[in-house]
Coordinates of C-alpha atoms and ligand atoms in Angstrom, one line a residue:
X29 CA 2.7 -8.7 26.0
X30 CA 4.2 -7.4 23.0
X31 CA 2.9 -8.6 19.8
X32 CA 2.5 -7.4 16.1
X33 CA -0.2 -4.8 15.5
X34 CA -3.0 -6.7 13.6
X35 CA -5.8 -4.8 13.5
X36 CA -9.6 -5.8 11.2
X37 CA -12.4 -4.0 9.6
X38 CA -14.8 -6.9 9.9
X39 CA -18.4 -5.5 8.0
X40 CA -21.2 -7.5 7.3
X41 CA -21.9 -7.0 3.6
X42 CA -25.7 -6.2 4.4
X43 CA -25.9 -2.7 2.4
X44 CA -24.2 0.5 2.1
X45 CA -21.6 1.4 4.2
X46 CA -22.7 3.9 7.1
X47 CA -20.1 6.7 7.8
X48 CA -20.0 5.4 11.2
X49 CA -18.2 2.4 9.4
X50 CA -16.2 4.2 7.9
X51 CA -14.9 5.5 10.7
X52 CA -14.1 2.4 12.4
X53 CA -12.3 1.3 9.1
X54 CA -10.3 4.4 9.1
X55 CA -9.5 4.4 13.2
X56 CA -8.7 1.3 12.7
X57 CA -6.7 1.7 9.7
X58 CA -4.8 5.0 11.4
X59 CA -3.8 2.4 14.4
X60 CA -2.4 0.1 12.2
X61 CA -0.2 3.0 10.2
X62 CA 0.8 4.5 13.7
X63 CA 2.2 0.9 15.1
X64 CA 3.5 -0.5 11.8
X65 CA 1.0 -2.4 11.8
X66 CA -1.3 -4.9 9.3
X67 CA -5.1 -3.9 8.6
X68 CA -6.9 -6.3 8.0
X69 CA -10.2 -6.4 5.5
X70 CA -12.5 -9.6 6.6
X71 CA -16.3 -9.5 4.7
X72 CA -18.1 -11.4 7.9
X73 CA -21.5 -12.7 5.5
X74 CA -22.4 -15.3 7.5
X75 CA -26.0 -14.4 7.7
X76 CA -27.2 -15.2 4.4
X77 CA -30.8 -13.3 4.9
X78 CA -29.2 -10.3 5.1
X79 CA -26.6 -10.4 2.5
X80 CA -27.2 -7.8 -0.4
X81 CA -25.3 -8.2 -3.3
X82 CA -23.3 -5.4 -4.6
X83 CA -22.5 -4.4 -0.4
X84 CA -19.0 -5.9 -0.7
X85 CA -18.1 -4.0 -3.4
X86 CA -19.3 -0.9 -2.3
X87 CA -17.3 -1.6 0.8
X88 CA -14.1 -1.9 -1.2
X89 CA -14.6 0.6 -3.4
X90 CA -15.6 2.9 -0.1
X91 CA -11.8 2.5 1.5
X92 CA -10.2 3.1 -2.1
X93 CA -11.9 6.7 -2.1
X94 CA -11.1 7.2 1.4
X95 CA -7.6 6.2 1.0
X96 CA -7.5 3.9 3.6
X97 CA -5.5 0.7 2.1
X98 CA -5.5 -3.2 3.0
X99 CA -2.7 -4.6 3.9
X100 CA -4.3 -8.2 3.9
X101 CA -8.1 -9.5 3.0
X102 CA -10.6 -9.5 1.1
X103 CA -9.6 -8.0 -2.4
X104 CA -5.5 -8.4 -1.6
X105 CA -5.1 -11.9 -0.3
X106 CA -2.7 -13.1 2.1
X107 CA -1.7 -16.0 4.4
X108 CA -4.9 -16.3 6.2
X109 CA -7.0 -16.4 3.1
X110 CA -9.8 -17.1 2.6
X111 CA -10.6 -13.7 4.3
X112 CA -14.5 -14.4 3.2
X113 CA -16.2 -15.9 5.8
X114 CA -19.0 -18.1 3.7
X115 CA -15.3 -19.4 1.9
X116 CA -14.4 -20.4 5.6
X117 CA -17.8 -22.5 6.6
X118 CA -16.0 -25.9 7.0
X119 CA -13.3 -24.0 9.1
X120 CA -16.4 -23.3 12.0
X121 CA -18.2 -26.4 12.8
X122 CA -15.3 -28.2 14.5
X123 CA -14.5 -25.1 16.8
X124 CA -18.5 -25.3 17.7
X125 CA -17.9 -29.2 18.7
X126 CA -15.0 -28.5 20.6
X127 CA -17.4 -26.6 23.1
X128 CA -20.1 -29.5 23.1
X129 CA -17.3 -31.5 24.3
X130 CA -15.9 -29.5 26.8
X131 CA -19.3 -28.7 28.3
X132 CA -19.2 -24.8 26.7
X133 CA -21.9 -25.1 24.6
X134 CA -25.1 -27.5 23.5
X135 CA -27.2 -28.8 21.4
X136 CA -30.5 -27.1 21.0
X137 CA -33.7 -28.7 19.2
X138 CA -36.4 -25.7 19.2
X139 CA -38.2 -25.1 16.5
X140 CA -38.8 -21.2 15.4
X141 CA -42.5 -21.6 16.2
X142 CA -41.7 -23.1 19.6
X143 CA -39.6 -20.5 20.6
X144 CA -42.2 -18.0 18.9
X145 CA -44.5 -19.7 21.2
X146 CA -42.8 -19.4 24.6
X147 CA -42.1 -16.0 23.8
X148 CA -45.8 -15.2 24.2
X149 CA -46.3 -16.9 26.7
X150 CA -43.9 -15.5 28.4
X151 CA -45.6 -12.1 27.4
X152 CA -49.0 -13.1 28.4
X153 CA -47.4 -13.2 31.9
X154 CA -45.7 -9.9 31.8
X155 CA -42.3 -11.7 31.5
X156 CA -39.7 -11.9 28.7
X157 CA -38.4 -15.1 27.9
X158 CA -34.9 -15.4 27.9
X159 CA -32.6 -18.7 26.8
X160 CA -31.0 -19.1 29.5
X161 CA -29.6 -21.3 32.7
X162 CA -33.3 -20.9 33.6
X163 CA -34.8 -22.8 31.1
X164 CA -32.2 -24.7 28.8
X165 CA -32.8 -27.6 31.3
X166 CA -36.4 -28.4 30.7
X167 CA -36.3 -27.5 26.5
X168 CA -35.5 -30.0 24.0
X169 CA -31.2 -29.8 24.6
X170 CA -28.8 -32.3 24.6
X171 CA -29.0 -31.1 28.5
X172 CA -32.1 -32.4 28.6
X173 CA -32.6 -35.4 26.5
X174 CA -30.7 -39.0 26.8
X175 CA -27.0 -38.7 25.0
X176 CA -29.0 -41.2 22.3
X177 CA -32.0 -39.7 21.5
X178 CA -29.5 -36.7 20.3
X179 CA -27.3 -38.5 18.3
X180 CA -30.7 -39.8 16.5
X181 CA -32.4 -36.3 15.6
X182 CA -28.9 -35.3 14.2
X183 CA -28.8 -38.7 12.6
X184 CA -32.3 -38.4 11.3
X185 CA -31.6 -35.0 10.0
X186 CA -33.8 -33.0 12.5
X187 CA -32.3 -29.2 12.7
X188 CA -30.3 -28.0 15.5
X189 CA -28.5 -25.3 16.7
X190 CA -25.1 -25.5 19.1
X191 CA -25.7 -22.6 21.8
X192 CA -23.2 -21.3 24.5
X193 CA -23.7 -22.2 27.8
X194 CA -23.6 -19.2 29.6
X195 CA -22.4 -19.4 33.0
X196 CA -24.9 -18.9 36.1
X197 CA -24.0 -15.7 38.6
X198 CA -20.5 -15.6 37.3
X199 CA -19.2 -11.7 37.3
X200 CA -17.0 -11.5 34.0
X201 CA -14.6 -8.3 34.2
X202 CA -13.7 -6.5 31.2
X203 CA -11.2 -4.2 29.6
X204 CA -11.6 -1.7 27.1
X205 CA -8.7 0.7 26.0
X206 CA -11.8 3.5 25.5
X207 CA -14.2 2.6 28.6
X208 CA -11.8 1.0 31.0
X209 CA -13.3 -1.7 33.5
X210 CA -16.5 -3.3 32.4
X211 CA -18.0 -5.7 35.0
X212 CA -20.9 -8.0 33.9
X213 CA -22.9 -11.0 35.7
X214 CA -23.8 -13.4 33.5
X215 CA -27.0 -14.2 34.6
X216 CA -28.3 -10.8 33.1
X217 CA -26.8 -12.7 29.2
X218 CA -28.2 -15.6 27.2
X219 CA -27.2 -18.7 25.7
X220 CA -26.8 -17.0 22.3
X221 CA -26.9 -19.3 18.9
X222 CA -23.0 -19.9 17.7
X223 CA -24.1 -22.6 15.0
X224 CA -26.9 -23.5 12.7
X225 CA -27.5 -26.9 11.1
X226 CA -30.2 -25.0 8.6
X227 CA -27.3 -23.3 6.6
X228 CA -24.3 -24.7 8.2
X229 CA -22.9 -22.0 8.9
X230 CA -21.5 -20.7 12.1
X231 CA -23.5 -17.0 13.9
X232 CA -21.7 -13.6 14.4
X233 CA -19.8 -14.5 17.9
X234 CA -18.1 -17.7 16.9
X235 CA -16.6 -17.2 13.4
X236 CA -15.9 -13.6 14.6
X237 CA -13.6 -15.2 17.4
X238 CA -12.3 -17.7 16.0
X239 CA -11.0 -15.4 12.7
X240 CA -9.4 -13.6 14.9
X241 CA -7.7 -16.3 17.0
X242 CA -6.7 -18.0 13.3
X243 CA -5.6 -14.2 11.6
X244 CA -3.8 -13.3 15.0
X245 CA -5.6 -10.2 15.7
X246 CA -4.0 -8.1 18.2
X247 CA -6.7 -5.4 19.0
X248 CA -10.3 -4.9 18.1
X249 CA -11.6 -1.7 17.3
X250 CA -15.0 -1.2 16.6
X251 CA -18.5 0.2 16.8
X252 CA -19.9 0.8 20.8
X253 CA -23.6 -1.7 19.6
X254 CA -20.6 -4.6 20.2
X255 CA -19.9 -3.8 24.0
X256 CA -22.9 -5.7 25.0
X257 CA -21.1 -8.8 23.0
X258 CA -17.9 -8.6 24.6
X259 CA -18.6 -11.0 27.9
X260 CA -19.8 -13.2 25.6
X261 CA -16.3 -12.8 23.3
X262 CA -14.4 -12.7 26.7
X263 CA -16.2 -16.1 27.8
X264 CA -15.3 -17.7 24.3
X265 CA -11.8 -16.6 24.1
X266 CA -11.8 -18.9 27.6
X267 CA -13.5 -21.6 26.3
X268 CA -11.4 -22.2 23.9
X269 CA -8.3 -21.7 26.1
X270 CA -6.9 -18.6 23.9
X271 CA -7.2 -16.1 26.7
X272 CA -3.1 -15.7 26.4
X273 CA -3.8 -14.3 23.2
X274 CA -7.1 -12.7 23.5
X275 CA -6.8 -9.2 21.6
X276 CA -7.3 -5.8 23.5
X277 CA -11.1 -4.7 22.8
X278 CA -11.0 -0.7 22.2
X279 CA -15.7 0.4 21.5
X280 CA -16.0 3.6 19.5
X281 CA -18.6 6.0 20.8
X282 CA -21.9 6.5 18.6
X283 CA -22.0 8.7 15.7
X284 CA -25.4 10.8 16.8
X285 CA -28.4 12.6 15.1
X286 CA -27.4 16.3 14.7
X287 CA -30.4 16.9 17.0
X288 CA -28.4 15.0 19.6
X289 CA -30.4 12.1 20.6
X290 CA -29.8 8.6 18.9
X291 CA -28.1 7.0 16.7
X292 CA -27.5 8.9 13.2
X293 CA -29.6 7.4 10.5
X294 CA -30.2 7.4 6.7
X295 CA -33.5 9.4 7.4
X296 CA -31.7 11.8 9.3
X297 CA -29.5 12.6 6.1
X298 CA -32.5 12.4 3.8
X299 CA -34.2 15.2 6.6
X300 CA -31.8 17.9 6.3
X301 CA -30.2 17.4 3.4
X302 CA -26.7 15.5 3.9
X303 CA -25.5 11.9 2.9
X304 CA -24.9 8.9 5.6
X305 CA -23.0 7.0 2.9
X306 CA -19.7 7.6 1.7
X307 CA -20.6 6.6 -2.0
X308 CA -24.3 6.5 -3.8
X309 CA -26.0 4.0 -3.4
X310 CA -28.7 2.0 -5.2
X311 CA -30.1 -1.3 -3.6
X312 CA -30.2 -3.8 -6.1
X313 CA -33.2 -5.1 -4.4
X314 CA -35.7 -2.5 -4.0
X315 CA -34.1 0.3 -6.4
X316 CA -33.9 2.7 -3.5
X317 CA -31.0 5.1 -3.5
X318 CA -29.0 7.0 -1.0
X319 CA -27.0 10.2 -1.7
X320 CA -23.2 9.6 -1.3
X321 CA -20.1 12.1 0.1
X322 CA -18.6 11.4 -3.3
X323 CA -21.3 12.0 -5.6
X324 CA -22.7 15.0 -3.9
X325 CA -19.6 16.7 -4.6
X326 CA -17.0 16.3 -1.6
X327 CA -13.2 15.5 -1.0
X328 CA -12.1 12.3 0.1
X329 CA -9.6 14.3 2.2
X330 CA -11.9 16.9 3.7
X331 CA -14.8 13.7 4.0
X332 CA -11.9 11.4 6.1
X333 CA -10.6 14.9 8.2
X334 CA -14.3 15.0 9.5
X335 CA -15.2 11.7 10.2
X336 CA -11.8 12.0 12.2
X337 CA -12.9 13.9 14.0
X338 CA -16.0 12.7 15.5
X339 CA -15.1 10.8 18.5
X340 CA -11.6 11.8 18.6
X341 CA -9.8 14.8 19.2
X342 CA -6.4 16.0 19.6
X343 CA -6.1 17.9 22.4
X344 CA -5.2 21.0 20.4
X345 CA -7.1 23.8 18.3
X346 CA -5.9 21.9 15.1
X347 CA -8.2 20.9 12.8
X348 CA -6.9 20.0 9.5
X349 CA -5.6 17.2 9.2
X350 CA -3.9 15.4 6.6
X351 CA -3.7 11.5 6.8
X352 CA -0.1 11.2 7.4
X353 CA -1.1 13.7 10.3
X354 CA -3.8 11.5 11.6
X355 CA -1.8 8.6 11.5
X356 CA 0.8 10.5 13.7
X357 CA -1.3 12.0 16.4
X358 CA -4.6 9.6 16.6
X359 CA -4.4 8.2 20.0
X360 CA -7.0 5.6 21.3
X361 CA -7.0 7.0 25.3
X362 CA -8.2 10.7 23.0
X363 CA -11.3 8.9 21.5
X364 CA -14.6 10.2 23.8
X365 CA -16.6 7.7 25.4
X366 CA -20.0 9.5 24.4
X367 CA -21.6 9.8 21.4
X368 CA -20.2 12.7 18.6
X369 CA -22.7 14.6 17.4
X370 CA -23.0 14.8 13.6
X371 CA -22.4 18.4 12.2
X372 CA -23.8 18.6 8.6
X373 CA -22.5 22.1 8.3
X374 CA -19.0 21.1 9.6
X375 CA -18.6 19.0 6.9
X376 CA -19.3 21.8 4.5
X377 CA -16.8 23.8 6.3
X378 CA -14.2 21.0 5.9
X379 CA -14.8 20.5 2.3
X380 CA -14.9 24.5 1.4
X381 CA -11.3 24.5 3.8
X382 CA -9.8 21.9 1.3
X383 CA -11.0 23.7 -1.9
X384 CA -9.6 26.9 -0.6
X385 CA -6.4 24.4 0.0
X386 CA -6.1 23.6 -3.8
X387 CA -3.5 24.6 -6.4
X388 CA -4.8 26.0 -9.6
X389 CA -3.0 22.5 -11.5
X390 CA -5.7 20.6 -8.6
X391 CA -8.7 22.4 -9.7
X392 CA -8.2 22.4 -13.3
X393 CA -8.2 18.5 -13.0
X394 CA -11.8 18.8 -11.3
X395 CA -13.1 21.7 -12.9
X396 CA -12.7 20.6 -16.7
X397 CA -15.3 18.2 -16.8
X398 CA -17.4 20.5 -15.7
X399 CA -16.3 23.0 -18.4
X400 CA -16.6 20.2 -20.9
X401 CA -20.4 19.4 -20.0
X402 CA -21.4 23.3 -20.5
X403 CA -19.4 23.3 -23.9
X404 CA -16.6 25.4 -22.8
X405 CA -12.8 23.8 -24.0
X406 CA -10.5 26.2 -22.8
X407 CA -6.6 24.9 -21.4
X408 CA -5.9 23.9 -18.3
X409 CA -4.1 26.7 -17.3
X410 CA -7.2 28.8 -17.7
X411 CA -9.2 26.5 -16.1
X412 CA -7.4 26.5 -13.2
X413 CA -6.4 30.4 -13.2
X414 CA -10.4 31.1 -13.0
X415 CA -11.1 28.2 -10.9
X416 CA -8.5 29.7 -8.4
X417 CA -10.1 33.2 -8.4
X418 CA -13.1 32.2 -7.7
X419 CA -12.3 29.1 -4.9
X420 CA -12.2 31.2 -1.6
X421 CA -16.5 31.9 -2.1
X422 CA -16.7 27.9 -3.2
X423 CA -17.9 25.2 -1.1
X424 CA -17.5 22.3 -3.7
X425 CA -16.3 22.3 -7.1
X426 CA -19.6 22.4 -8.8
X427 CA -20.6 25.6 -7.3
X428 CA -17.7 27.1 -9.7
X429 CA -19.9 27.1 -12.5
X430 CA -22.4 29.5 -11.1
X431 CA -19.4 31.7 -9.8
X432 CA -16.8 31.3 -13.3
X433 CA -19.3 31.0 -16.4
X434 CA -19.5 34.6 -17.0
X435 CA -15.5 34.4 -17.9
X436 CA -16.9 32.3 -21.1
X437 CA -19.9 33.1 -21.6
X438 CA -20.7 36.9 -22.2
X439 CA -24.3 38.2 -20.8
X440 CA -26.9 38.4 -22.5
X441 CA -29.4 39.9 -20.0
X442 CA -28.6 41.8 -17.0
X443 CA -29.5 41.2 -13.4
X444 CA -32.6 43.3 -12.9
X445 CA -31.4 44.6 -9.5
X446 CA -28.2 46.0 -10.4
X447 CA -29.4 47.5 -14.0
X448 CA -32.1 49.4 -11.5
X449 CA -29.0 50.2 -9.4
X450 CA -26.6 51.6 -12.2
X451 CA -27.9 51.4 -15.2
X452 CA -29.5 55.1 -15.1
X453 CA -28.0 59.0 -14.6
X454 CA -24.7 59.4 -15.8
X455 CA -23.2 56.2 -15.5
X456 CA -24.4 54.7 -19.6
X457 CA -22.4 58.2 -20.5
X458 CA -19.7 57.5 -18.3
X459 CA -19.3 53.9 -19.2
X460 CA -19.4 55.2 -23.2
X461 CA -16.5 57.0 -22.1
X462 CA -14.5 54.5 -20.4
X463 CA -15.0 52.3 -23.2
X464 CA -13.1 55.2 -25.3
X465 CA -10.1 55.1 -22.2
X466 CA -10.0 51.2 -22.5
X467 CA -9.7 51.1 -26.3
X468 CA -7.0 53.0 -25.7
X469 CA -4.8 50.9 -23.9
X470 CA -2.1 48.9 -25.4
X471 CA -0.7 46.9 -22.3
X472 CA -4.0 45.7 -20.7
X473 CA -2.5 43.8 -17.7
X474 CA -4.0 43.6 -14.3
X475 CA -2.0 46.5 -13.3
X476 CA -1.7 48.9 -16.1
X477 CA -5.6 48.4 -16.6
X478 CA -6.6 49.5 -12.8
X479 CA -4.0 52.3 -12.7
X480 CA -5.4 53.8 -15.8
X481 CA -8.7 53.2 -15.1
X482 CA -8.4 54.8 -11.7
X483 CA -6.2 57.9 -12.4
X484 CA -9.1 59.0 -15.3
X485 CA -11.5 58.1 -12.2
X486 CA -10.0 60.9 -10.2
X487 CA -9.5 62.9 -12.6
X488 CA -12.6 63.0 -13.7
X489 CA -13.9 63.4 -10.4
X490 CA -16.2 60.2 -10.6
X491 CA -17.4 58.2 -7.7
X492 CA -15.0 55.2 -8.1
X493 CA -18.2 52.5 -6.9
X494 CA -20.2 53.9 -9.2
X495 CA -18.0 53.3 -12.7
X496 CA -16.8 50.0 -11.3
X497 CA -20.2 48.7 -11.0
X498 CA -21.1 49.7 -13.6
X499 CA -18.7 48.2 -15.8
X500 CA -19.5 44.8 -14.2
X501 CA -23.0 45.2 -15.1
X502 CA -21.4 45.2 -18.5
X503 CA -18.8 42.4 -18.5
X504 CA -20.6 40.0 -15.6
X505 CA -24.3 41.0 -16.4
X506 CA -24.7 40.7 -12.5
X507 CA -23.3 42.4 -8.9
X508 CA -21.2 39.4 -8.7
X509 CA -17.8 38.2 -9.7
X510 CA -13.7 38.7 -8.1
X511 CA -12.0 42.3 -8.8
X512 CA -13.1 44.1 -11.6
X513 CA -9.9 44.0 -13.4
X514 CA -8.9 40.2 -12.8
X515 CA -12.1 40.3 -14.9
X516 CA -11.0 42.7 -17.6
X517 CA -7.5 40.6 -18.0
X518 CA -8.9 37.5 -18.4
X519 CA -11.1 38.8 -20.8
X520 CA -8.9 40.7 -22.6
X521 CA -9.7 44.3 -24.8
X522 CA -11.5 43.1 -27.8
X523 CA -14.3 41.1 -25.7
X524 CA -14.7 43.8 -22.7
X525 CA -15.4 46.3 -25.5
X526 CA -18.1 43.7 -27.1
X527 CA -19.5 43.1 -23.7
X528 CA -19.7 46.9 -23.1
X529 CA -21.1 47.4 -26.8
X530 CA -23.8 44.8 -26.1
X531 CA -25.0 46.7 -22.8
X532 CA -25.1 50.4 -24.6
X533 CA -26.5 48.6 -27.7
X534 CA -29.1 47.0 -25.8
X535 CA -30.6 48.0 -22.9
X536 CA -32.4 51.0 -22.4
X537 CA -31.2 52.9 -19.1
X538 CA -33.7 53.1 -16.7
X539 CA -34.5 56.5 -16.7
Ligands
LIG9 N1 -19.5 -8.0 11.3 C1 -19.6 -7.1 12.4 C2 -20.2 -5.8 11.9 O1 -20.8 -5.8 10.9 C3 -18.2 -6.9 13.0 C4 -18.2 -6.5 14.4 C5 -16.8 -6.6 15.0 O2 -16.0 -5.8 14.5 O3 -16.6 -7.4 15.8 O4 -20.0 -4.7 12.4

């Protein structure tokens, strides 16, 4: 069947985004592009104990940074709105009595400490109690009890719940466009809760169904901890008679611990040093914060090329990849059905790939503010001429301080290493000299400069690694620092002959 691409990123606003959602979002989001297609942005907040405020937003602003857009939902609108799911409560209810009627579902009477009860009991036995076929028969259901004594406890107000009514022995078989054939029995599943009189509000499985029935959804793409829903979503998309229309299912593998085994968590991040979240975070609950891609200094572009990455691969060497040439190639049958492993140092590698990437007009726009903050207002033209000297030993743009602030800021003291190293013999003589052969030149370009300085080199007879080092000892304080004379033209004649003034003036050689 040929339909329109609809595709959703359906979170639960419960926290910070993981990166693993984020990459659902953007797989999802790279389908869409590829098929012409609509993504779709549905908050699913049903479960009001787990709702944090400020999640949603995060969420939003999350895909802004990424650069994965919305074509319809929450924050953009559209003609399935409300794309909020606690702005769609009165939508649910009916869909959960259409399956009391048509024998899918029941009522169900239990009170948290009964079932809290039977559980241990259960337990006591060596058993785990499941709601089930086995038992929904003998508990307080509208299975059990007389058709009137249910209408009065939801007369009288007592709480309920509507469960499904998960077939007995019935083998449900499955597709998914990652895993293939999935076959299930459904005794091994439970007669999970799809409505709840306590907050009127609807669980997980049935307003996620039925939203995607309503807003047309042609595929769902999302995390591998929803495989073990799918009978149940299969099952529903029968009960309701939709199965014409039932999207294709497509589970992402786990994104896993960098150790391997498990699921990769916020205290594996916090371990060794690398964020799980896209954006900081700090919960508005507890004042507990998480480090964030953004914040700690990486590029939306190199941050999205990784996370693509990790459970997909294009069958070539290629590894940068721009989003247009994601959307191109990304391919659903590529995606792995095991977990990807989570490289923190890859990610460093993809970020330091995209700063080596950037035009000097780019890194002036994200240097300067770091200039600004140490004092240094210079144009952006110099900014970015430095900033692109230095970018090829840079990981992110904040390391370009330590490598660039000796262009502004003249030394003051000397690394001790390197003054031990040079600053002894010959070489204060020989740098008194050179100061004389620099003062002397008019055109003090890149290339004049070197081919002066290197023919009275020779001529002199000098060892060439000796003078140069020297010299930066002057004019970097440190064994650090591009080509000596990208230093000496940036710097122009006056200030290398202060800076070499200030090291004759000041320090004592070291023999
Ligand atoms: N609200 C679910 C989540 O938080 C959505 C799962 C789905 O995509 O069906 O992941």
């Amino acid at each position: 069947m040929n339909r329109p691409v609809r595709v959703r990123f359906a979170p639960s606003p419960t926290g910070p985004l993981h990166i693993g959602g984020v990459r659902t979002a953007l797989y999802n989001y790279l389908f869409a592009r590829q098929h012409g297609g609509q993504m779709i942005l549905r908050i699913e907040d049903t479960d009001s104990q787990r709702f944090v405020p400020g999640a949603e937003a995060y969420i939003l602003e999350s895909l802004a940074w990424c650069g994965i857009e919305i074509d319809e939902g929450v924050g953009v609108g559209g003609p399935h709105a409300p794309y909020r799911q606690s702005e769609r409560r009165e939508i649910y209810l009916k869909y959960a009595l259409q399956l009391v009627d048509a024998g899918w579902a029941y009522y169900a009477f239990d009170s948290a400490e009964e079932l809290e009860a039977l559980r241990k009991e259960y337990e006591s036995r060596g058993e785990t109690f499941a709601y089930n076929y086995t038992v929904r028969e003998q508990l307080a259901t509208s299975l059990s009890l007389p058709a009137d004594e249910v209408k009065a406890r939801i007369e009288r107000g007592d709480q309920w719940v509507i469960r499904f009514k998960m077939p007995e022995n019935r083998r449900v078989e499955m597709d998914d466009l990652i895993r293939g054939h999935v076959e299930v029995n459904t005794s091994t599943l439970d007669d999970k809760v799809l409505y709840k009189s306590a907050d009127a509000l609807p669980t997980y499985h049935l307003a996620n169904i039925v939203d995607d029935h309503l807003m047309e959804i042609s595929h769902v793409i999302r995390g591998e901890e929803w495989l073990p829903s799918l009978p149940l979503h299969y099952l529903l998309y029968e009960a309701f008679g939709w199965q014409e229309t039932r999207p294709a299912f497509a589970h992402l593998p786990l994104l896993l611990k960098p150790t391997g085994g498990g699921k990769l968590s916020k205290r594996d991040g916090d371990k060794m040093g690398f964020p799980v979240f896209p954006l900081f975070w700090k919960s508005p609950t507890t004042g507990e914060t998480a480090h964030g891609y953004r914040e700690d200094g990486y590029f939306p572009e190199a941050f999205i090329n990784m996370l693509a990455l990790l459970g997909w691969n294009p069958g070539t060497e290629q590894e940068l990849f721009t989003m247009p040439e994601l959307i191109e190639q990304f391919s659903l049958e590529r995606v792995s059905k095991s977990g990807a492993r989570f490289q923190p140092d890859k990610a460093k590698w993809f970020n330091a790939q995209y700063m080596h990437h950037k035009t000097e007009a780019e890194l002036a726009a994200l240097y300067q503010p770091i200039l600004r903050e140490h004092g240094i207002e210079v144009s952006d033209a110099i900014a970015g001429h430095v900033a692109g000297i230095m970018k090829e030993r840079a990981t992110f743009i904040t390391d370009l301080w330590e490598l660039t602030s000796f262009f502004f800021i003249a030394p003051e003291t000397y690394e001790e290493k390197q003054v031990k190293k040079y600053w002894k013999g010959d070489n204060p003589a020989i740098l008194r000299a050179l100061r004389d052969v620099l003062a002397a030149i008019d055109d003090f370009s890149l290339e004049h400069t070197e081919q002066v300085v290197h023919a009275w080199i020779e001529e002199k007879g000098y060892g060439m690694g000796q003078v140069m080092n020297t010299l930066r000892l002057a004019l970097v304080g440190a064994g650090k620092g591009p080509g000596m004379y990208d230093v000496t033209s940036f710097l122009g004649k006056e200030e290398c002959l202060r800076r070499i003034d200030h090291l004759l003036n000041t320090l004592k050689p070291a023999e």
